[in-house]
Short mmCIF file of C-alpha atoms and ligand atoms in Angstrom, two decimals:
data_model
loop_
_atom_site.label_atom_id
_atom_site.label_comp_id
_atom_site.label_asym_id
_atom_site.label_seq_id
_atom_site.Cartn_x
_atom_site.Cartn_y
_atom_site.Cartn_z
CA UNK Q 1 61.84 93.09 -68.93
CA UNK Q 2 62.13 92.28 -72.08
CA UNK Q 3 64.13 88.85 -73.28
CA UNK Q 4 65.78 89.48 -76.72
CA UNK Q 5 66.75 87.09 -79.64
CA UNK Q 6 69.12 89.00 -81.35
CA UNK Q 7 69.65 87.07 -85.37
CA UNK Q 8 72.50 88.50 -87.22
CA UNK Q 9 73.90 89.89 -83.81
CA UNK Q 10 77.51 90.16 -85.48
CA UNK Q 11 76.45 92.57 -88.44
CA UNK Q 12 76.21 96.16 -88.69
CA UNK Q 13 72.19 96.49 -87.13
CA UNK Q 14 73.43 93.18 -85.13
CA UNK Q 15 76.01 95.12 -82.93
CA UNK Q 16 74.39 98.20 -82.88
CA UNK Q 17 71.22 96.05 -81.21
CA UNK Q 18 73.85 95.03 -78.43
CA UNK Q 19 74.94 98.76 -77.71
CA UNK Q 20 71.41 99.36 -77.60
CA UNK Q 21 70.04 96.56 -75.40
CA UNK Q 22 73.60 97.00 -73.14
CA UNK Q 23 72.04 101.14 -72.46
CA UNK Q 24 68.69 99.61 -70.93
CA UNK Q 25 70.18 96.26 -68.18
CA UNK Q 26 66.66 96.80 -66.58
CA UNK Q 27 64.45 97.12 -69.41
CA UNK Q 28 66.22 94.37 -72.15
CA UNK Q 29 68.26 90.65 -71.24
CA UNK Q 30 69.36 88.99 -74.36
CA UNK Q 31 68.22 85.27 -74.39
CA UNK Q 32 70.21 84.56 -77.92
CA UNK Q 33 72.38 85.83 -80.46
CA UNK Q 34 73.32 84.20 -84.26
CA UNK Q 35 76.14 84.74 -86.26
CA UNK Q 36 76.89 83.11 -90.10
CA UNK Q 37 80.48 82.87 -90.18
CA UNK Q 38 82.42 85.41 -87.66
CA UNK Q 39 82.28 82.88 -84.79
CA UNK Q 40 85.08 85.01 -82.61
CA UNK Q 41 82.18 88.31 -82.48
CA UNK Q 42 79.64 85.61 -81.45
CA UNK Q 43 81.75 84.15 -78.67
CA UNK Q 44 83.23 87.64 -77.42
CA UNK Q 45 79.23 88.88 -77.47
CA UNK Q 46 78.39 85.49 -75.49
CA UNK Q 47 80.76 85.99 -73.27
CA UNK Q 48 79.27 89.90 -72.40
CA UNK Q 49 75.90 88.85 -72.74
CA UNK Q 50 75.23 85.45 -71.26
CA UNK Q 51 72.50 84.09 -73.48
CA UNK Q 52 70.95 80.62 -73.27
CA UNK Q 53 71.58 79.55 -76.82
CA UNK Q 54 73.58 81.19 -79.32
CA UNK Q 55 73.21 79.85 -83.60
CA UNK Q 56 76.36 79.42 -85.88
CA UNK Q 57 75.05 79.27 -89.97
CA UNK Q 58 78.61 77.92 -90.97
CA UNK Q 59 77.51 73.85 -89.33
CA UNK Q 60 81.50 73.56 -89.96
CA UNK Q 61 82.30 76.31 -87.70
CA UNK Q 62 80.25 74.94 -84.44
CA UNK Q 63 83.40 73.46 -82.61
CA UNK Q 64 85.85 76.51 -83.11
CA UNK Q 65 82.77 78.40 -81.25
CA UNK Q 66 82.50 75.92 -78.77
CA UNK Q 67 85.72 76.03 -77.49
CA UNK Q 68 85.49 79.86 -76.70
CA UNK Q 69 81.74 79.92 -75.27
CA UNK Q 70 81.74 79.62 -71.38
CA UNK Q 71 79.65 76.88 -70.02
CA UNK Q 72 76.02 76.33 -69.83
CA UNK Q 73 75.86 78.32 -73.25
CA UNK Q 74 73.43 76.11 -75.70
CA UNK Q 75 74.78 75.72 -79.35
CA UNK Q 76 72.39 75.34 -82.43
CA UNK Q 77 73.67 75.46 -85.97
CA UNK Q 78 72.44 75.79 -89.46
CA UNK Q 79 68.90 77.22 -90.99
CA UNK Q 80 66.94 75.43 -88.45
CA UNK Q 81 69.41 76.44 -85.93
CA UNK Q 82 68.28 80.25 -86.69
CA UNK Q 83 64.50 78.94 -87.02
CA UNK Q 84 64.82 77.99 -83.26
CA UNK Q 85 66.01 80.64 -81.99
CA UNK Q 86 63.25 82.67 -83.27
CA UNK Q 87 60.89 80.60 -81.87
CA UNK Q 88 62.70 80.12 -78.33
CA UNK Q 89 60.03 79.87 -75.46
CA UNK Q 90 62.34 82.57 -73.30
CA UNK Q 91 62.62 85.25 -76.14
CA UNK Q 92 59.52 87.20 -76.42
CA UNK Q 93 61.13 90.15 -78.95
CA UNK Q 94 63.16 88.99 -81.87
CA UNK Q 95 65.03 91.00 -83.59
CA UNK Q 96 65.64 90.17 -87.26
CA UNK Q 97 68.98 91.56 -88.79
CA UNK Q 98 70.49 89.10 -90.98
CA UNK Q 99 70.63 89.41 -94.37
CA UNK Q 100 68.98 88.92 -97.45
CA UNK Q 101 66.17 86.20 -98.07
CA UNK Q 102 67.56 84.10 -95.17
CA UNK Q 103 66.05 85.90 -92.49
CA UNK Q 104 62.94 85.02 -94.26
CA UNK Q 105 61.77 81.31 -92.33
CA UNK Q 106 62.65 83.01 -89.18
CA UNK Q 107 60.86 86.14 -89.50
CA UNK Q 108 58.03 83.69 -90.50
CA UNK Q 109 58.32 81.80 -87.09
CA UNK Q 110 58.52 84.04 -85.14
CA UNK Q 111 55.57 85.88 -86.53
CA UNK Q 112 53.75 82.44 -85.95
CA UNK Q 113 54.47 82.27 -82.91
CA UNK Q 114 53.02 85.57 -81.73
CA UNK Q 115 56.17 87.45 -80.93
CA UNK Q 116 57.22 91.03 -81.14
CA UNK Q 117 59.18 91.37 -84.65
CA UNK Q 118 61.99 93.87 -84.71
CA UNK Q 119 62.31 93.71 -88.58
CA UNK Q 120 65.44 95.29 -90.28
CA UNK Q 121 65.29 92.24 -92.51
CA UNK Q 122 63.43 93.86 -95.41
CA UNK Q 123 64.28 91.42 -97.85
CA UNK Q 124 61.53 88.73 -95.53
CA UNK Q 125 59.14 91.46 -96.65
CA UNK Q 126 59.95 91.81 -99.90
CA UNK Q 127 60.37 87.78 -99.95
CA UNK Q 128 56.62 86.51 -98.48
CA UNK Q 129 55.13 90.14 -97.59
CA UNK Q 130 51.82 88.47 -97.97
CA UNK Q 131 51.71 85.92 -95.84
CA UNK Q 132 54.08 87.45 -93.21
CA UNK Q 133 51.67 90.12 -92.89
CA UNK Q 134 48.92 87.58 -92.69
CA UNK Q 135 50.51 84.98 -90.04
CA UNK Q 136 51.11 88.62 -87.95
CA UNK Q 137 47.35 89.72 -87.85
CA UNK Q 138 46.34 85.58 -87.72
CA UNK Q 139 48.68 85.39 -84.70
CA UNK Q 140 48.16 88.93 -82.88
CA UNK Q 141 52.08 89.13 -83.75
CA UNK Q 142 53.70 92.67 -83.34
CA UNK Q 143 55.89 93.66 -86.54
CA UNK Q 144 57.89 96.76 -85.86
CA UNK Q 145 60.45 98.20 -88.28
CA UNK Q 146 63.88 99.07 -87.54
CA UNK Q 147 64.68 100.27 -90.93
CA UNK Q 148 65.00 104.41 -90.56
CA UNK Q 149 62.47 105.30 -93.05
CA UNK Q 150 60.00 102.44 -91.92
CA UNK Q 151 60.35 103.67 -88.48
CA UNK Q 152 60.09 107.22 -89.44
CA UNK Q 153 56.43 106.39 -90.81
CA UNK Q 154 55.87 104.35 -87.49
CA UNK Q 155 56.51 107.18 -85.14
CA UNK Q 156 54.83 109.79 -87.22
CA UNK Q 157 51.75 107.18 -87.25
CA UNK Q 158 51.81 107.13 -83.96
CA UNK Q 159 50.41 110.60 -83.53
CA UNK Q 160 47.16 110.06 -85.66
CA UNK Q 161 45.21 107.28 -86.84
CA UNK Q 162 43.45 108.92 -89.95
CA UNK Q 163 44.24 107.06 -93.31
CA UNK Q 164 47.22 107.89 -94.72
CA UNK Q 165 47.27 109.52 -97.90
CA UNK Q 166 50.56 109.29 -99.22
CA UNK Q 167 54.02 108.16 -97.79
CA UNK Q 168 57.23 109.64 -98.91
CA UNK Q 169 60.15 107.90 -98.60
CA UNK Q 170 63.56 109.48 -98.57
CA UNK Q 171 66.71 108.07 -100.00
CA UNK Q 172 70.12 109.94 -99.39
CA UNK Q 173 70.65 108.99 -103.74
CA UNK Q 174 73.95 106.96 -102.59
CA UNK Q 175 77.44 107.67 -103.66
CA UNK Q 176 76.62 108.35 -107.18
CA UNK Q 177 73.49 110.45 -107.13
CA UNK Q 178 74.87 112.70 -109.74
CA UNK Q 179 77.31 110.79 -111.74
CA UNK Q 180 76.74 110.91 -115.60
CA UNK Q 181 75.31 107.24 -116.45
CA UNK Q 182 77.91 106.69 -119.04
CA UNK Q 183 80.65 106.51 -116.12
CA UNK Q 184 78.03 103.96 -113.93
CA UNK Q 185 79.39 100.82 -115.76
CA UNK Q 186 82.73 101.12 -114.93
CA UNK Q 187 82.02 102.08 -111.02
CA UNK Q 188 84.28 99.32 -108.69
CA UNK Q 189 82.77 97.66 -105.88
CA UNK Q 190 85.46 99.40 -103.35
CA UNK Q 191 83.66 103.04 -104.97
CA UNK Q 192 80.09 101.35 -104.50
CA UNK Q 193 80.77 100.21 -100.70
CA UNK Q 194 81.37 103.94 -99.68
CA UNK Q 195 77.83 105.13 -98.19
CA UNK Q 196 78.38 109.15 -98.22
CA UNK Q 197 75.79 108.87 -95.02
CA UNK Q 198 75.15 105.81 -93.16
CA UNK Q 199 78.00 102.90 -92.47
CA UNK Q 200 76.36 99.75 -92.96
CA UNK Q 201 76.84 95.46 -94.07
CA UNK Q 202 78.62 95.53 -97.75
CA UNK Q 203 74.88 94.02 -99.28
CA UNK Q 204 72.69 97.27 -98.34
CA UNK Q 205 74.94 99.47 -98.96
CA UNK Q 206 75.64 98.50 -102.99
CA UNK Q 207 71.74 98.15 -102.80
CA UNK Q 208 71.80 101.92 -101.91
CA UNK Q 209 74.21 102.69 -104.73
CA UNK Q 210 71.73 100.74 -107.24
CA UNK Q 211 68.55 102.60 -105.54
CA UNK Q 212 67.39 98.91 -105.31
CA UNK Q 213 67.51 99.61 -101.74
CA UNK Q 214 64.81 102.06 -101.77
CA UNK Q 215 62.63 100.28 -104.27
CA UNK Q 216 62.89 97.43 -101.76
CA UNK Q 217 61.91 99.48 -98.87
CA UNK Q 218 59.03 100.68 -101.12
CA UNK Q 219 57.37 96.89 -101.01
CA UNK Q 220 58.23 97.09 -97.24
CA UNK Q 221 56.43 100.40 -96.90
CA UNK Q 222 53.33 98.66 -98.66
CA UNK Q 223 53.31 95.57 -96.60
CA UNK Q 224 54.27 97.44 -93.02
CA UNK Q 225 51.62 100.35 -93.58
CA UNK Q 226 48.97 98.92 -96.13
CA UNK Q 227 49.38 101.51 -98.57
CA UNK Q 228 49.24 101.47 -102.09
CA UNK Q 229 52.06 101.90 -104.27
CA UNK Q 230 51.00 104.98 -106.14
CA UNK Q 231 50.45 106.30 -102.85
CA UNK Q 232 54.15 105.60 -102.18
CA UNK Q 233 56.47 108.39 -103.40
CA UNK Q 234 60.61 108.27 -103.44
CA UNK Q 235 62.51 111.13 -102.75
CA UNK Q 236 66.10 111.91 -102.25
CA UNK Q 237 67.13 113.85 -99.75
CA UNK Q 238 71.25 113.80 -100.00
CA UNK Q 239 71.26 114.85 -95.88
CA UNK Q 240 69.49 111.96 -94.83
CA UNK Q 241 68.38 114.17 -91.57
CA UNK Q 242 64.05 113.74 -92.56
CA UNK Q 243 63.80 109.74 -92.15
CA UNK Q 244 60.35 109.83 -94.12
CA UNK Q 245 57.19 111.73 -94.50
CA UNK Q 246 53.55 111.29 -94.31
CA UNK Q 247 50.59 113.29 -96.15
CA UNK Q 248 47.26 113.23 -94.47
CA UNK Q 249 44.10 114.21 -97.00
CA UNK Q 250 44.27 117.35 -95.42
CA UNK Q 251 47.56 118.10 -96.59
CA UNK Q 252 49.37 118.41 -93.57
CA UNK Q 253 53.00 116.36 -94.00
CA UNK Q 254 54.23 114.90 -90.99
CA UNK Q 255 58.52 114.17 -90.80
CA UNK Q 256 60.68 112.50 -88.41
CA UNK Q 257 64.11 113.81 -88.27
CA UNK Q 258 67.15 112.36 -86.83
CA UNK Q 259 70.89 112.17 -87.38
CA UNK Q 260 71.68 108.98 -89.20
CA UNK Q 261 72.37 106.69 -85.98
CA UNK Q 262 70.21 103.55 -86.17
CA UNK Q 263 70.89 102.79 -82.72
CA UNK Q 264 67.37 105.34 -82.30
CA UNK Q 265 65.21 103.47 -84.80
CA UNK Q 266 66.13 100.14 -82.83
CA UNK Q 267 65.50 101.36 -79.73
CA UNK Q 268 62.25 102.99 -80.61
CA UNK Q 269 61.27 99.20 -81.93
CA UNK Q 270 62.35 97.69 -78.74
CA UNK Q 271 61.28 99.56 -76.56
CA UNK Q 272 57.74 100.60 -78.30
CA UNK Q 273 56.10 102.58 -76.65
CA UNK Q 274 58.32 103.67 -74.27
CA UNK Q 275 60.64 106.77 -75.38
CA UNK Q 276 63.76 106.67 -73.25
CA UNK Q 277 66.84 108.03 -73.37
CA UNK Q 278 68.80 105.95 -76.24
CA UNK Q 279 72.95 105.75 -76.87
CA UNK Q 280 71.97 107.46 -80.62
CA UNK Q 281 73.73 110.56 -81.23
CA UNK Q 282 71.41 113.89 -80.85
CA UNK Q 283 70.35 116.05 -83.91
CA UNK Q 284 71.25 119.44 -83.42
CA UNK Q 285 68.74 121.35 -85.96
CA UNK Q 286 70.90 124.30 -85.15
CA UNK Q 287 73.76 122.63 -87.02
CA UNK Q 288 71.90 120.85 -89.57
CA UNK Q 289 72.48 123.16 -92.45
CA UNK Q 290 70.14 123.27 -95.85
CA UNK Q 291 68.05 120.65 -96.36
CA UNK Q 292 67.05 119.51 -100.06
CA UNK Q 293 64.92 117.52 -102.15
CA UNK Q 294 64.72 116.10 -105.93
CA UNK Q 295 63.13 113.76 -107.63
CA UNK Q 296 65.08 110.35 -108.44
CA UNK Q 297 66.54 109.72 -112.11
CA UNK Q 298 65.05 106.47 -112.91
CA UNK Q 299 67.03 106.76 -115.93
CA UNK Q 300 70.34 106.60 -114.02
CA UNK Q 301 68.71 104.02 -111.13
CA UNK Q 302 66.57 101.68 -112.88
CA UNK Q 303 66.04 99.48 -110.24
CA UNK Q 304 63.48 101.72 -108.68
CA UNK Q 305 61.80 101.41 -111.87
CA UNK Q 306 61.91 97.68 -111.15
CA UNK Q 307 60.67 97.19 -107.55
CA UNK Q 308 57.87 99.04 -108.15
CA UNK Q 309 56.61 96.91 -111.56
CA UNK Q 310 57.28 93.90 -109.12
CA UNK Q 311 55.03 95.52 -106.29
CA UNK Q 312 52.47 95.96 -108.78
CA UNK Q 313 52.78 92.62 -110.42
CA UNK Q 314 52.47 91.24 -107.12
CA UNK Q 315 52.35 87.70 -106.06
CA UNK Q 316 55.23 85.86 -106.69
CA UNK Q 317 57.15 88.58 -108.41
CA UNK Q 318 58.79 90.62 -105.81
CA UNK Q 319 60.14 87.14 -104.49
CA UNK Q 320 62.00 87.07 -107.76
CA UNK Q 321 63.27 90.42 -107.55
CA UNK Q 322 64.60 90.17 -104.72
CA UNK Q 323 66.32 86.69 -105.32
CA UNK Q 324 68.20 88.33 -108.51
CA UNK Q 325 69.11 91.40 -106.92
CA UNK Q 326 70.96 89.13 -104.39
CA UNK Q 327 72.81 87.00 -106.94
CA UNK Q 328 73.17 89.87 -108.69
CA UNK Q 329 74.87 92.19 -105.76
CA UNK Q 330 77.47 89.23 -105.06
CA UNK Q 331 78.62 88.51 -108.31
CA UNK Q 332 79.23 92.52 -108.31
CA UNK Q 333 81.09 92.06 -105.39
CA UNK Q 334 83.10 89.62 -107.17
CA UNK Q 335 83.89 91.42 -110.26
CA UNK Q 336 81.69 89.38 -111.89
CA UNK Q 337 79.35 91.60 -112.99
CA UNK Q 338 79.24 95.45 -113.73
CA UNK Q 339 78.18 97.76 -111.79
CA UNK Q 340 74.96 98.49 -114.91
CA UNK Q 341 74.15 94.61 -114.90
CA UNK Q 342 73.00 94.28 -111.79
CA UNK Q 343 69.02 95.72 -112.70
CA UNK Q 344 69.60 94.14 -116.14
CA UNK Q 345 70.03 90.86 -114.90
CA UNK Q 346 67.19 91.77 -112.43
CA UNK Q 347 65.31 92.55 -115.03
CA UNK Q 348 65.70 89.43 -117.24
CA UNK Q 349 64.98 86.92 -114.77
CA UNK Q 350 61.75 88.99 -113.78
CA UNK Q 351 60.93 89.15 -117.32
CA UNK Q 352 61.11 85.24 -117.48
CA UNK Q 353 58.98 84.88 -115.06
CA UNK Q 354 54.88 84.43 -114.65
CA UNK Q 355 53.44 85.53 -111.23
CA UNK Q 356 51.81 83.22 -108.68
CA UNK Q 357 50.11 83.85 -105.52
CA UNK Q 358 52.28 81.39 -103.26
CA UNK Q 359 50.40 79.78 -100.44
CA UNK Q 360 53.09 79.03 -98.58
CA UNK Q 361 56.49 80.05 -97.06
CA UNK Q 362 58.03 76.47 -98.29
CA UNK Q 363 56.31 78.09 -102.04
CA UNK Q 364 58.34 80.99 -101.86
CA UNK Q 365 61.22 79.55 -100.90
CA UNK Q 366 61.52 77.16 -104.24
CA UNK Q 367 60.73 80.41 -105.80
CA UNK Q 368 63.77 82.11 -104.25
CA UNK Q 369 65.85 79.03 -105.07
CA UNK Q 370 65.29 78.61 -108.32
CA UNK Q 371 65.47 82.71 -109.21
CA UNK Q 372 69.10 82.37 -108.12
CA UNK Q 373 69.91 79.27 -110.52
CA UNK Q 374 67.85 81.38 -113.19
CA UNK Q 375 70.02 84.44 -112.22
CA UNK Q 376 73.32 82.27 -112.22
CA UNK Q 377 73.07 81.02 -115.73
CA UNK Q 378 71.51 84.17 -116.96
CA UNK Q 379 74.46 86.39 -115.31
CA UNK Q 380 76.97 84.08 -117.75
CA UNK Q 381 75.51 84.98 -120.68
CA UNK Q 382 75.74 88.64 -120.03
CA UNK Q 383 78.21 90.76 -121.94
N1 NAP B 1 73.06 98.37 -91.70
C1 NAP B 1 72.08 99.25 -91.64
O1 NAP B 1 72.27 100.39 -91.23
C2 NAP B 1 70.69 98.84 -92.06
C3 NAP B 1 69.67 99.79 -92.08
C4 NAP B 1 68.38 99.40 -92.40
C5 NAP B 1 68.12 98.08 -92.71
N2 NAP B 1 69.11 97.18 -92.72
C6 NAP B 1 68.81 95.78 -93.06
O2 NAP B 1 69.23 94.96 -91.97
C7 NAP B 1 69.69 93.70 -92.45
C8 NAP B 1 71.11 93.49 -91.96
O3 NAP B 1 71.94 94.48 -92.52
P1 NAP B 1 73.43 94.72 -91.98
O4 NAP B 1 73.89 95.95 -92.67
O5 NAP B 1 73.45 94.68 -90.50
O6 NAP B 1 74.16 93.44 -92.59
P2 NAP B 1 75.57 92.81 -92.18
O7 NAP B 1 76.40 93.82 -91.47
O8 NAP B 1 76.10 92.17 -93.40
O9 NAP B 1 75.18 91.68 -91.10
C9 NAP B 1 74.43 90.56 -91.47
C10 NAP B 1 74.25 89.63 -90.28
O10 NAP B 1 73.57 88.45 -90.73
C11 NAP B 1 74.41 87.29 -90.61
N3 NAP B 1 74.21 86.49 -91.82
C12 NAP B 1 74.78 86.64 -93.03
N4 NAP B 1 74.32 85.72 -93.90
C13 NAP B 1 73.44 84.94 -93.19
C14 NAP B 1 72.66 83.80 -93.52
N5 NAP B 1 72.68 83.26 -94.75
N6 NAP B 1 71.90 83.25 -92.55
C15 NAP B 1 71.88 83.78 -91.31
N7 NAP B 1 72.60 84.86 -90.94
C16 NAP B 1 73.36 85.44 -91.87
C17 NAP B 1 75.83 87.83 -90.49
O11 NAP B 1 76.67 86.91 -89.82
P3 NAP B 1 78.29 86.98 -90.05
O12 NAP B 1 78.72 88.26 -89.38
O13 NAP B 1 78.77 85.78 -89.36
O14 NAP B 1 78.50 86.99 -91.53
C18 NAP B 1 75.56 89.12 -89.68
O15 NAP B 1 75.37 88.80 -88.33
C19 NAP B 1 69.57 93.76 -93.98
O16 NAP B 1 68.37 93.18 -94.37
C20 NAP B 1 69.54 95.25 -94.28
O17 NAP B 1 68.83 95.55 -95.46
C21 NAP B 1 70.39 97.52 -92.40
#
């Protein structure tokens, strides 16, 4: 039996976690859930589930969740709040599905602390991918991923262990895969929040629109599987039915296909290595239709362009990236910014800044902090 810390149980990889865990009683028991803001979810799931502790962000919001959270229920609040429950002495397998750089202490913690990882978090990757990926081997810590593509490349990995020779990485190309770039600065964030394939939180899915999504899962891809970057190839693939691919030096590509469910890519990180029947809807390759391929227009998405200068800069520069791109996405959101701005600004507070190798998760957090400040004044000057 597994015990489960589910953080960021109320989001989109949150609740399907819950559907997930609820399909296996005898193989998964939830031992704690965390929630931001939407304390109702997080009370309703507390009720189902029965955890021992249960984490509120919002400190202001802790008595509202109190007064709907049966007894014997433990409350923690805040960033440390999430920090314990990814370190809670019942919870051997934490899954990670909040999002953005927040995740990132957790993740860290947890990894610490020897624990199986569920990551969906990629931005912890993206964040400290270093020294996560150090404090996992240091601590015999298990990192699985539960994002499609990563998980695509785990399960195809698990059928050889040859070096890999190239990974590609498909990307459905988003809602506006083939609109002309002089429409792109006047796209709306209600246009940018409809995913033509997969329903997820509001932040990934204008990160798919961008193609920053994909250039972040490229720096995942590096850290998770060790591979070089020019050994990392995007591809879109509008059916989003091949998850990802990998070469061998023999040539031979190996796929994973699946219908675009995450509810299988959790359970396969859960459960690892069982394979079990899982709540994910079937692919039926019978009805799958024509599958295609193309190269991505970096011209129209130049935030690909971007991830992968700050995966070869290294260091301290995909920390920056990522902090931007997350300043940059919300004041999108908030008709702040266009649509176009959000790699420019990207872009300008990378160029401002000189990579270190930070030698510590407290490092990369000032780095983080002080990105969005840089991105905040930056994003005011912008016309
Ligand atoms: N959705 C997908 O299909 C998908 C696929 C692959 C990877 N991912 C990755 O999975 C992560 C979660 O994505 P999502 O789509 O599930 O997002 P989401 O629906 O927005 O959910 C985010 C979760 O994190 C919590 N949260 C928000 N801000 C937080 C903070 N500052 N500190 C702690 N918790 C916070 C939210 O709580 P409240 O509900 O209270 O706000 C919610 O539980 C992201 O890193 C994303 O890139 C998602």
């Amino acid at each position: 039996m597994r015990q489960v810390a589910v953080l960021g149980s109320t989001g989109s990889i949150g609740r399907n976690t819950l559907d997930v865990i609820a399909h296996h009683p005898d193989q998964l028991r939830i031992v704690a859930l965390t929630a931001q803001r939407n304390w109702r979810l997080l009370a309703e799931q507390a009720r189902r589930f029965r955890p021992h502790v249960v984490c509120i962000g919002d400190t202001a919001l802790v008595d509202q969740l109190k007064s709907e959270l049966p007894a014997g229920i433990d409350i923690v609040a805040g960033e440390q709040g999430l920090v314990t429950c990814a370190g809670l002495p019942q919870a051997d397998t934490i899954v990670v599905a909040v999002v953005g750089a927040a995740g990132m202490k957790a993740t860290h913690s947890a990894v610490c602390l020897g624990k199986r990882v569920c990551l969906a978090n990629k931005e912890s990757l993206v964040a400290g991918g270093n020294l996560i990926m150090q404090a996992a081997a240091q601590h015999g810590a298990e990192l699985l991923p539960i994002d499609s593509e990563h998980s695509a490349i785990f399960q195809c990995r698990q059928t050889t262990d040859v070096v890999l020779h190239k990974i590609y990485l498909t990307a459905s190309g988003g809602p506006f895969r083939t609109m002309p770039l002089a429409d792109m600065a006047n796209i709306t964030p209600a246009a940018a929040l409809k995913h033509p394939t997969w329903n997820m939180g509001g932040k990934i899915t204008i990160d798919s629109a961008t193609m920053m999504n994909k250039g972040l899962e490229v720096i995942e891809a590096h850290w998770l599987f060790n591979v070089p970057y020019d050994q990392i190839q995007v591809v879109v693939h509008p059916q989003s039915v091949i998850h990802s691919m990998i070469e061998l030096a023999d040539g031979s590509i190996l796929a994973q296909l699946g219908a675009p469910d995450m509810r299988l890519p959790i359970q396969v990180a859960l459960l690892h290595p069982q394979r079990l029947p899982s709540p994910a809807t079937a692919l039926n390759p019978v009805r799958m239709g024509t599958l295609t391929f193309e190269e991505p227009d970096v011209t129209r998405f130049p935030s690909l362009t971007l991830a992968y200068a700050a995966g070869q800069a290294g260091g301290s520069m995909p920390t920056v990236l990522n902090a931007a791109n997350e300043v940059a996405v919300r004041l999108f959101l908030q008709e702040r910014l266009r649509f176009t701005d959000i790699p420019r600004l990207v872009d300008a507070c990378m160029q401002e800044h000189v990579p270190t190798e930070p030698e510590s998760i407290e490092v990369v957090l000032t780095i983080d902090k002080d990105t969005r400040q840089l991105a905040e004044k930056l994003a005011g000057k912008m016309v």
